[in-house]
CSV table of C-alpha atoms and ligand atoms in Angstrom, one decimal:
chain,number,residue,atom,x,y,z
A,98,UNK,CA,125.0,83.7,86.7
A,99,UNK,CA,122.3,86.5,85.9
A,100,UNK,CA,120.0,86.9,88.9
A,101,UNK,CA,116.7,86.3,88.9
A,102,UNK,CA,115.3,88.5,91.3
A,103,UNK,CA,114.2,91.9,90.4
A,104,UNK,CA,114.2,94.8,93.0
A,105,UNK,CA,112.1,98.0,92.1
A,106,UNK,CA,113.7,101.1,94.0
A,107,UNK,CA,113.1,104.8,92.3
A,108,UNK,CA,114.4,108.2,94.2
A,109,UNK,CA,110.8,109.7,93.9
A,110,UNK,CA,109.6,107.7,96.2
A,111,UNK,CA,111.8,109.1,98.8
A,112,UNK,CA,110.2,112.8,98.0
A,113,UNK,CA,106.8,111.5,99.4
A,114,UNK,CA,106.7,113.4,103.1
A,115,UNK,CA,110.2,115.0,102.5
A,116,UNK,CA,110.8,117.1,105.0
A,117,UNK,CA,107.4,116.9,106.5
A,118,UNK,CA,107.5,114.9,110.5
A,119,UNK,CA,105.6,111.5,109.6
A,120,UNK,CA,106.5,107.5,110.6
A,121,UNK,CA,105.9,107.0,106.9
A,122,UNK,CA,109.0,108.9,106.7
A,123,UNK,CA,111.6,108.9,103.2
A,124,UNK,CA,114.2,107.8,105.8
A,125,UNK,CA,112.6,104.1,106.0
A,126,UNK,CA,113.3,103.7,101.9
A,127,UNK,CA,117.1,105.7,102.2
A,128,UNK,CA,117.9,102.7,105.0
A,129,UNK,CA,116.8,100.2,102.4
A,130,UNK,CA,118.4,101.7,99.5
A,131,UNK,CA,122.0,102.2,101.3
A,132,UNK,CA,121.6,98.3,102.7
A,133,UNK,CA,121.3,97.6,98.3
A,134,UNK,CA,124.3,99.5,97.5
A,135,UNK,CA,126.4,97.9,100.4
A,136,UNK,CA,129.2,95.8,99.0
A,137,UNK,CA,127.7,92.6,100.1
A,138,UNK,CA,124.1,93.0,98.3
A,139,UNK,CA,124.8,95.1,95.4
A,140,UNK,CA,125.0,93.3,91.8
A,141,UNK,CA,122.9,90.6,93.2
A,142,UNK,CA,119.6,91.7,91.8
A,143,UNK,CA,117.9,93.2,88.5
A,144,UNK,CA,116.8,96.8,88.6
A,145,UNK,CA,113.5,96.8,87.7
A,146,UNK,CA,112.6,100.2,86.5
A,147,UNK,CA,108.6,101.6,87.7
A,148,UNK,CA,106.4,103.5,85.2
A,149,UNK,CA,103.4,105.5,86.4
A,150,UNK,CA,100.0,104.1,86.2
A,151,UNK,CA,97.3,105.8,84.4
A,152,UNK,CA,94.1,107.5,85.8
A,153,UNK,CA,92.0,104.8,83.5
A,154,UNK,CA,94.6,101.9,85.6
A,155,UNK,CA,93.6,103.6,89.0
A,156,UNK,CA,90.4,103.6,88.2
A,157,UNK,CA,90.6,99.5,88.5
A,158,UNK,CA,90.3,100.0,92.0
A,159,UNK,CA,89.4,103.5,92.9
A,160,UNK,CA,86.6,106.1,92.2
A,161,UNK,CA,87.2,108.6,89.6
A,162,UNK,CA,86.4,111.4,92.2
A,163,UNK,CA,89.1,109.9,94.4
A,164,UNK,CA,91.8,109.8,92.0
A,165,UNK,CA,91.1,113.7,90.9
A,166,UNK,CA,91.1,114.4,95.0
A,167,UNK,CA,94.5,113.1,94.9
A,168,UNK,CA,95.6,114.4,91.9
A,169,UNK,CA,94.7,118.1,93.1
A,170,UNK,CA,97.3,118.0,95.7
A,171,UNK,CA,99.8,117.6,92.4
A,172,UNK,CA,102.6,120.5,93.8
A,173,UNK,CA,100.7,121.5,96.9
A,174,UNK,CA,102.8,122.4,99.7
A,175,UNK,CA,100.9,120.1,102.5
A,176,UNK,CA,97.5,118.7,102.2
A,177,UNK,CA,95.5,116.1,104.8
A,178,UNK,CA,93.4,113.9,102.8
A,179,UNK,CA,92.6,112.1,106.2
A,180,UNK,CA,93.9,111.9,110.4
A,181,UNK,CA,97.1,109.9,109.5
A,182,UNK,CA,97.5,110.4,105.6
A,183,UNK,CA,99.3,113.4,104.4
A,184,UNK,CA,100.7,114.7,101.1
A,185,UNK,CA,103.6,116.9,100.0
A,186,UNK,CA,104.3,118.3,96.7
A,187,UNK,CA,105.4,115.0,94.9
A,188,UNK,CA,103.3,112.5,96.6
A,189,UNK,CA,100.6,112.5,93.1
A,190,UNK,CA,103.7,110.8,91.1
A,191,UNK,CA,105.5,109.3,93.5
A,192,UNK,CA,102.2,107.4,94.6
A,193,UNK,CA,101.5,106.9,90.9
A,194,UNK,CA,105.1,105.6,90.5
A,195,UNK,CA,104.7,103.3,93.6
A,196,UNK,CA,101.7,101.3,91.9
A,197,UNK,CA,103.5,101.1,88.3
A,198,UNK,CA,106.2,99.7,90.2
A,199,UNK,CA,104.3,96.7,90.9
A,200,UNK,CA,103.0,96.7,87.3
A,201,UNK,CA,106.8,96.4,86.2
A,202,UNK,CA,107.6,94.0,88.6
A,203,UNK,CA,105.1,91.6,87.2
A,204,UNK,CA,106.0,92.3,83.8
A,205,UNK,CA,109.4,91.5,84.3
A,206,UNK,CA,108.0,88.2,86.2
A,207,UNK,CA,105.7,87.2,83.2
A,208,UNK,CA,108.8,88.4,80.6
A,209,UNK,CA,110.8,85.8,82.3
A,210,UNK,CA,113.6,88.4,83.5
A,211,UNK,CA,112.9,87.2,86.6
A,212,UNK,CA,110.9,84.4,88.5
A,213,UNK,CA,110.5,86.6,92.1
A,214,UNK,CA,111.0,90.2,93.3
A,215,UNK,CA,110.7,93.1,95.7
A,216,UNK,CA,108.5,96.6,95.3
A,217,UNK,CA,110.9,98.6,97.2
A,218,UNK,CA,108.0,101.7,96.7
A,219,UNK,CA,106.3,104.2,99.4
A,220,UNK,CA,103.6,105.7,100.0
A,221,UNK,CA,102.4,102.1,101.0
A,222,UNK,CA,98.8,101.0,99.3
A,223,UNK,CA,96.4,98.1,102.0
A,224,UNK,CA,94.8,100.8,103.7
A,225,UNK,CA,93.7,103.1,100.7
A,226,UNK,CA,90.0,102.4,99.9
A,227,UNK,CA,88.3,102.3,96.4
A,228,UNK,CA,87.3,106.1,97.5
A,229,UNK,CA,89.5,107.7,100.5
A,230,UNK,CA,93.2,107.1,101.8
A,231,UNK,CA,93.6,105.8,105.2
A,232,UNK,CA,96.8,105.3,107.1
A,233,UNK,CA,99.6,106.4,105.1
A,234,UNK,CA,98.2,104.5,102.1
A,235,UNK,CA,97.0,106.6,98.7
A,236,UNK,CA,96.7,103.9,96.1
A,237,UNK,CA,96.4,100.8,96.7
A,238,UNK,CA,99.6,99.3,95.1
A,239,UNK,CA,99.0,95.5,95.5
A,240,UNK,CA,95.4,95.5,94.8
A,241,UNK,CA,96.1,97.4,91.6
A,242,UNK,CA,99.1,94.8,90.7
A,243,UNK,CA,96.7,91.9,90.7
A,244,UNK,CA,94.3,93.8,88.8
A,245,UNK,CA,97.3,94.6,86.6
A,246,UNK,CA,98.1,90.9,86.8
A,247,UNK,CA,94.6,89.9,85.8
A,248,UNK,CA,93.8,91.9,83.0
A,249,UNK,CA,97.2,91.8,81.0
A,250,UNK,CA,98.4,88.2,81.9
A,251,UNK,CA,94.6,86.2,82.1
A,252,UNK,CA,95.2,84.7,85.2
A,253,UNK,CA,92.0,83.9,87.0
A,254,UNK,CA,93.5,82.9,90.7
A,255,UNK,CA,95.7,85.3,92.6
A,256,UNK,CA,96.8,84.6,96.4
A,257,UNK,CA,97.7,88.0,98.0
A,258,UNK,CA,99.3,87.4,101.5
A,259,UNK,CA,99.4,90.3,103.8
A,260,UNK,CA,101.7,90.0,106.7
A,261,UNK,CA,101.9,93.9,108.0
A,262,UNK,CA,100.9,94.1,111.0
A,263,UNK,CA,98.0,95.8,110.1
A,264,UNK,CA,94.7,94.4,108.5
A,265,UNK,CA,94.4,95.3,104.9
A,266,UNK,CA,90.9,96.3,105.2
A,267,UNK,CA,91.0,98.1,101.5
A,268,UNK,CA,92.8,94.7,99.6
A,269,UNK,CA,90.1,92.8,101.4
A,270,UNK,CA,87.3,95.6,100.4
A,271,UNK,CA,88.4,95.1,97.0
A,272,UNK,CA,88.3,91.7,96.4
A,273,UNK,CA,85.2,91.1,98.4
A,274,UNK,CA,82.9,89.3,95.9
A,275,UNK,CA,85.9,88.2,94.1
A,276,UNK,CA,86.2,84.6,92.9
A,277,UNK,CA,89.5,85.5,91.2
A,278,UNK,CA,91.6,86.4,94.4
A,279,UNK,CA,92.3,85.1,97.8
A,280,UNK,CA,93.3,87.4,100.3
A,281,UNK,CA,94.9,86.3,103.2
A,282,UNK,CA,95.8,88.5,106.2
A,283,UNK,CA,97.7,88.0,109.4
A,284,UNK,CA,96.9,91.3,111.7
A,285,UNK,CA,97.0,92.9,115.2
A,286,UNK,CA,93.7,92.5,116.5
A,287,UNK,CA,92.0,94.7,117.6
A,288,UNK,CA,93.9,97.4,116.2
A,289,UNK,CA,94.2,99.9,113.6
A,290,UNK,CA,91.8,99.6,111.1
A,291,UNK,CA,89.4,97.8,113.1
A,292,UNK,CA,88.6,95.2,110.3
A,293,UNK,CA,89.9,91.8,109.6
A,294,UNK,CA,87.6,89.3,112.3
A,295,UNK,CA,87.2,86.0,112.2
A,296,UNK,CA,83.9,86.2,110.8
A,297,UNK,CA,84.7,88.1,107.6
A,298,UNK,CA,85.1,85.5,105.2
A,299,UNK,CA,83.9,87.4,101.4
A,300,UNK,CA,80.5,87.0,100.2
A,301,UNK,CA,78.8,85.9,96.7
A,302,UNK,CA,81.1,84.4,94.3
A,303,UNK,CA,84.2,85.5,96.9
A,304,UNK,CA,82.7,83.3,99.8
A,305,UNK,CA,86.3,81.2,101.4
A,306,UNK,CA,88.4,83.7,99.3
A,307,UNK,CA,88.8,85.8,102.5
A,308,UNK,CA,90.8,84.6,105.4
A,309,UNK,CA,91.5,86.8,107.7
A,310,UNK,CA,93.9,85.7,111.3
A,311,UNK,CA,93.6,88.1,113.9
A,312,UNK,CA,95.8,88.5,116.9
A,313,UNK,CA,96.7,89.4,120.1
A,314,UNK,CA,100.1,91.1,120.9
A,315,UNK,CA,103.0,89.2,121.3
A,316,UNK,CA,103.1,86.4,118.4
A,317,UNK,CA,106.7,85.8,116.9
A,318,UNK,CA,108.5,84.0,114.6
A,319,UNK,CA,107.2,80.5,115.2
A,320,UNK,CA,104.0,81.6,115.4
A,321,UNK,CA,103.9,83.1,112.1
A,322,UNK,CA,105.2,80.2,110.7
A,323,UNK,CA,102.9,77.7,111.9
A,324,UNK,CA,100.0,80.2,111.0
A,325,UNK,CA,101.5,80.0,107.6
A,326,UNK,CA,102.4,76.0,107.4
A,327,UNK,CA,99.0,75.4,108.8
A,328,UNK,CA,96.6,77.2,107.4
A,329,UNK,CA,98.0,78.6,104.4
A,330,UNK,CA,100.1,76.0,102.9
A,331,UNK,CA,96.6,73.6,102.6
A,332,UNK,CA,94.6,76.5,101.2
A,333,UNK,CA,96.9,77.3,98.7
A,334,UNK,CA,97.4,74.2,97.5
A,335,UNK,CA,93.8,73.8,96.9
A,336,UNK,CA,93.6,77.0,95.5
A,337,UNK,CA,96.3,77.1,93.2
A,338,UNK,CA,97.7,80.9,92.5
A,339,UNK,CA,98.8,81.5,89.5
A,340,UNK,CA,101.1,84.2,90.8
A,341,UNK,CA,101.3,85.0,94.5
A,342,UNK,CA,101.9,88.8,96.3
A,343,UNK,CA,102.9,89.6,99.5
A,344,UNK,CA,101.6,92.7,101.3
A,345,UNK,CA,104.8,92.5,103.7
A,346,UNK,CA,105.1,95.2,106.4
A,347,UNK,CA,107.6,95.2,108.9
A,348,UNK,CA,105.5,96.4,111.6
A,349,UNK,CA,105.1,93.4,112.9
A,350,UNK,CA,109.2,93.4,114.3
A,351,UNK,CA,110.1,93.2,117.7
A,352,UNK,CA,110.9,96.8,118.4
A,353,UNK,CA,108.6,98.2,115.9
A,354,UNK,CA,106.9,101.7,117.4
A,355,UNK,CA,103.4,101.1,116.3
A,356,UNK,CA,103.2,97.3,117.1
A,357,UNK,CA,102.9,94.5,119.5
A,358,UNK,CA,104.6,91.6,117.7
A,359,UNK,CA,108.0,90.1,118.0
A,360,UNK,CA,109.2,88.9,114.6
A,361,UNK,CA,112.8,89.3,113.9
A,362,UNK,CA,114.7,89.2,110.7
A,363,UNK,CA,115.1,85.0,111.0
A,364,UNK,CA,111.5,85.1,110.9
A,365,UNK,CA,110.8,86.7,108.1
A,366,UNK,CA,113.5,85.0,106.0
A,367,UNK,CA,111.1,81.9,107.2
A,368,UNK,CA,107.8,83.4,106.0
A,369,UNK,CA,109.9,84.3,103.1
A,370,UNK,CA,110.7,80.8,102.1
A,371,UNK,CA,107.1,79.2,102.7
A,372,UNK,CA,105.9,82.2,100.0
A,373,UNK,CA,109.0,80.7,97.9
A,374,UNK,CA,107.3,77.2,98.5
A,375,UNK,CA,103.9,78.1,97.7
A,376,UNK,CA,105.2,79.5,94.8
A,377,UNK,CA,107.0,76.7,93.4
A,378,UNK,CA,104.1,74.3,94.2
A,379,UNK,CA,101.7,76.2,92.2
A,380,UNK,CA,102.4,79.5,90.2
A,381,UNK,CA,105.8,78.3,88.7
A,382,UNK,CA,107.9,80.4,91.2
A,383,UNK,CA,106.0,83.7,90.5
A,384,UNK,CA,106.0,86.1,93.7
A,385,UNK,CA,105.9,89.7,94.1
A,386,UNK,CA,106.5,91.4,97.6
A,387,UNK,CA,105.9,94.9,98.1
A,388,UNK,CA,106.8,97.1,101.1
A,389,UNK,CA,103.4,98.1,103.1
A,390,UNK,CA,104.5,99.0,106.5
A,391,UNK,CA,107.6,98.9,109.1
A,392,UNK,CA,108.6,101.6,111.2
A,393,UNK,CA,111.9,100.7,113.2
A,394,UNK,CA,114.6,101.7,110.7
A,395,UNK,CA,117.5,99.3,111.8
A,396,UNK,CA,114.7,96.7,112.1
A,397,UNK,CA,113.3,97.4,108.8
A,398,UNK,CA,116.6,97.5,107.0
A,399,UNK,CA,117.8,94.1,108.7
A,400,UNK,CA,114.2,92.7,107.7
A,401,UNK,CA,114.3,93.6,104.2
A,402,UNK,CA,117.5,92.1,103.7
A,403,UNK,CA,116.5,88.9,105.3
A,404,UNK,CA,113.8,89.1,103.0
A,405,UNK,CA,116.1,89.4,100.0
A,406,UNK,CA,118.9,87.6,100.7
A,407,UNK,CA,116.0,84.7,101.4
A,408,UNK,CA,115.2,85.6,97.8
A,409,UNK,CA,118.1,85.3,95.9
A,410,UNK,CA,119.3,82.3,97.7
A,411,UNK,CA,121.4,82.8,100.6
A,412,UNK,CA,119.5,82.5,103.2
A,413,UNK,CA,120.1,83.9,106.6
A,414,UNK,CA,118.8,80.6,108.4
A,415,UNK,CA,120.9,78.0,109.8
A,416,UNK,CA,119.2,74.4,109.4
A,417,UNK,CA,118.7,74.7,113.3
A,418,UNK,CA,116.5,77.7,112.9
A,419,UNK,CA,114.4,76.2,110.9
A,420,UNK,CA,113.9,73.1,112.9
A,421,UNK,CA,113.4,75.6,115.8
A,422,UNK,CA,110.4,77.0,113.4
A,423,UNK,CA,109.1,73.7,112.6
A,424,UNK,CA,108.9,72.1,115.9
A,425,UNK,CA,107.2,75.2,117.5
A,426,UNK,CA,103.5,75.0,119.3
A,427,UNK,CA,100.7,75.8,116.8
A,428,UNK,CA,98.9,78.8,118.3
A,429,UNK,CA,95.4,78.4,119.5
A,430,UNK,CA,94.5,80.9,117.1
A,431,UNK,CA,95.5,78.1,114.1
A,432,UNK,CA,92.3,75.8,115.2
A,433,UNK,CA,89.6,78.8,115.3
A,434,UNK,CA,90.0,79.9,112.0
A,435,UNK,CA,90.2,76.6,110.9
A,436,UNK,CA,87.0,76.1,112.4
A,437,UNK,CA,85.1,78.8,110.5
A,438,UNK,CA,87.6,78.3,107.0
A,439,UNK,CA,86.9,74.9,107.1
A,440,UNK,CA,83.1,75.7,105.2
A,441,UNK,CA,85.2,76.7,102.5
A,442,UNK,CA,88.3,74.5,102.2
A,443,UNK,CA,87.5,70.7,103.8
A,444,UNK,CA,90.9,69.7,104.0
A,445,UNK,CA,91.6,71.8,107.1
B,44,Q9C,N1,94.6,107.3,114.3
B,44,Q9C,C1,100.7,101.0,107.5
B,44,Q9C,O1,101.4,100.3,108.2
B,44,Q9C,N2,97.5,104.5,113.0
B,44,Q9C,N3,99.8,101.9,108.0
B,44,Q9C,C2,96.3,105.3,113.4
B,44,Q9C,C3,94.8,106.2,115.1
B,44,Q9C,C4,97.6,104.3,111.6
B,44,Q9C,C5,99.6,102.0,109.4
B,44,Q9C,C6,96.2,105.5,114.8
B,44,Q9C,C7,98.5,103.2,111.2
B,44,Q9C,C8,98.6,103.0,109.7
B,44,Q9C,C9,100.9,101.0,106.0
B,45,ZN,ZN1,101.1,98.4,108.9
């Protein structure tokens, strides 16, 4: 049986930061890529082939000044566009590759190839702003994708869930005012950026459309679920997403150097199958994951393919895992964002 889910993977993406000292490091894609070709995952998924978005699809999201900042490091040796966000020679195209990856993906989705699917791309996009880049992100790739999404498809509602450890601060800039998309973000908090409080909820015509779950250290894989099962299964249901992304970092794993969290690769299989859910209750299957963060390469590689396998159908989790999941405590956090959601969606 053909496969429906697609993978996008391109070795240009590995020559963003080659051979220059950085987390965001090349290595963190190579783990992922060698996991694909291992005998028991390769042939299960369609190759999904990226293209590179134009200046005039960049410019969806970001300032032309910004783009031409970027584009001027085209072949430079080494240039610091900001504290943590670097470029080498390639990063132009390979950054331009990783957002016309997700373009593909969700042509390949809306061509029927393939009803789900995986952005395998770096550098990583929630944290590149409409007119700078900010940790290790140049373009934002999944807030371009739903603008991609958008304009060539028609949809009008769009869920992007972001589970990195980090707050998207730049997918929740850019959809602001938005009545089209929902952004949803479970973050360390406070932490790196510094956004993504209770409190921020969008404004105008994008009032509700931003829910935002900050938290302390130390939540794992039963948390996240129950965040998810609680809070977003009613609020997508209400909304109803025509296609759903996933900003999915793997920071957020138990070992993970820059975090606090404990998710393991069980966990995110489980996160994995509420987006499959979601999907299947609303935007007939359609989801599209791409890789923000994660920064433990064992971690990552074991969390990706939990991810995958969760994808394609064979699961990593026993029916007792599950149950474990489902019977866990509902973390105080659950009923204060509740509290301040429920202005915008009554059934919580
Ligand atoms: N300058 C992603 O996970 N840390 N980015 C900054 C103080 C930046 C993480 C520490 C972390 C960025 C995609
Ligand atoms: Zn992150």
């Amino acid at each position: 049986m053909a496969s429906s889910t697609g993978v996008v993977c391109h070795d240009l993406y590995k020559q963003h930061l080659a051979s220059f000292p950085h987390v965001e490091s090349p290595e963190r894609l190579q783990v992922i890529y060698d996991m694909l070709d291992a005998a028991d995952m390769a042939g299960k998924f369609v190759a999904v082939s990226p293209r590179p978005a134009t200046h005039e699809e960049l410019a969806w999201v970001h300032s032309d000044a910004y783009i031409k900042r970027v584009a001027s490091t085209d072949g430079e040796a080494h240039v610091s566009l900001d504290p943590d966000t670097q470029t080498t020679p390639l990063s132009y195209q390979a950054a331009k590759l990783a957002v016309g990856g997700l373009f593909s993906l969700v042509d390949k989705i809306f061509d029927g190839t393939i009803k789900n699917g995986f952005a395998l791309v770096r550098p990583p996009g929630h944290h590149a702003e409409m007119d700078r880049a900010m940790g290790f992100c140049l373009f934002n790739n999944v807030a371009l994708g739903a603008r991609y999404a958008m304009k060539t498809y028609g949809l009008k509602n769009i869920l992007i869930v972001d589970w990195d450890l980090h707050h998207g601060n730049a997918t929740q800039h850019t959809f602001y005012t938005d009545s089209d998309v929902l952004y949803f973000s479970t973050h360390q908090f406070p932490h790196y950026p510094g956004t993504g409080s209770l409190k921020e909820v969008g404004h105008g015509d994008g009032m509700g459309l931003t829910v935002n779950v900050p938290l302390s250290p130390g939540y794992g894989d039963s948390d996240f679920f129950k965040i998810f099962e609680q809070i977003l299964g009613p609020i997508t249901s209400a909304f109803k997403p025509e296609l759903i992304f996933v900003s999915a970092g793997f920071d957020t794993y138990v070992a993970d150097p820059l975090g606090g969290m404990r998710v393991t690769p069980k966990g995110y299989a489980a996160m994995t199958r509420q987006m499959m859910d979601f999907a299947k209750t609303c935007a007939s299957e359609r989801l599209a994951i791409t890789l923000e963060g994660g920064y433990h390469l064992t971690g990552l590689r074991e969390s990706v393919r939990a991810v995958l396998k969760e994808l394609v159908g064979e699961s990593i989790l026993t029916a007792d895992d599950l149950e474990d999941f489902e019977k866990g405590a509902v973390p105080p956090i659950v009923k204060e964002v509740m509290q301040v959601q429920r202005a915008y969606w009554p059934l919580l």
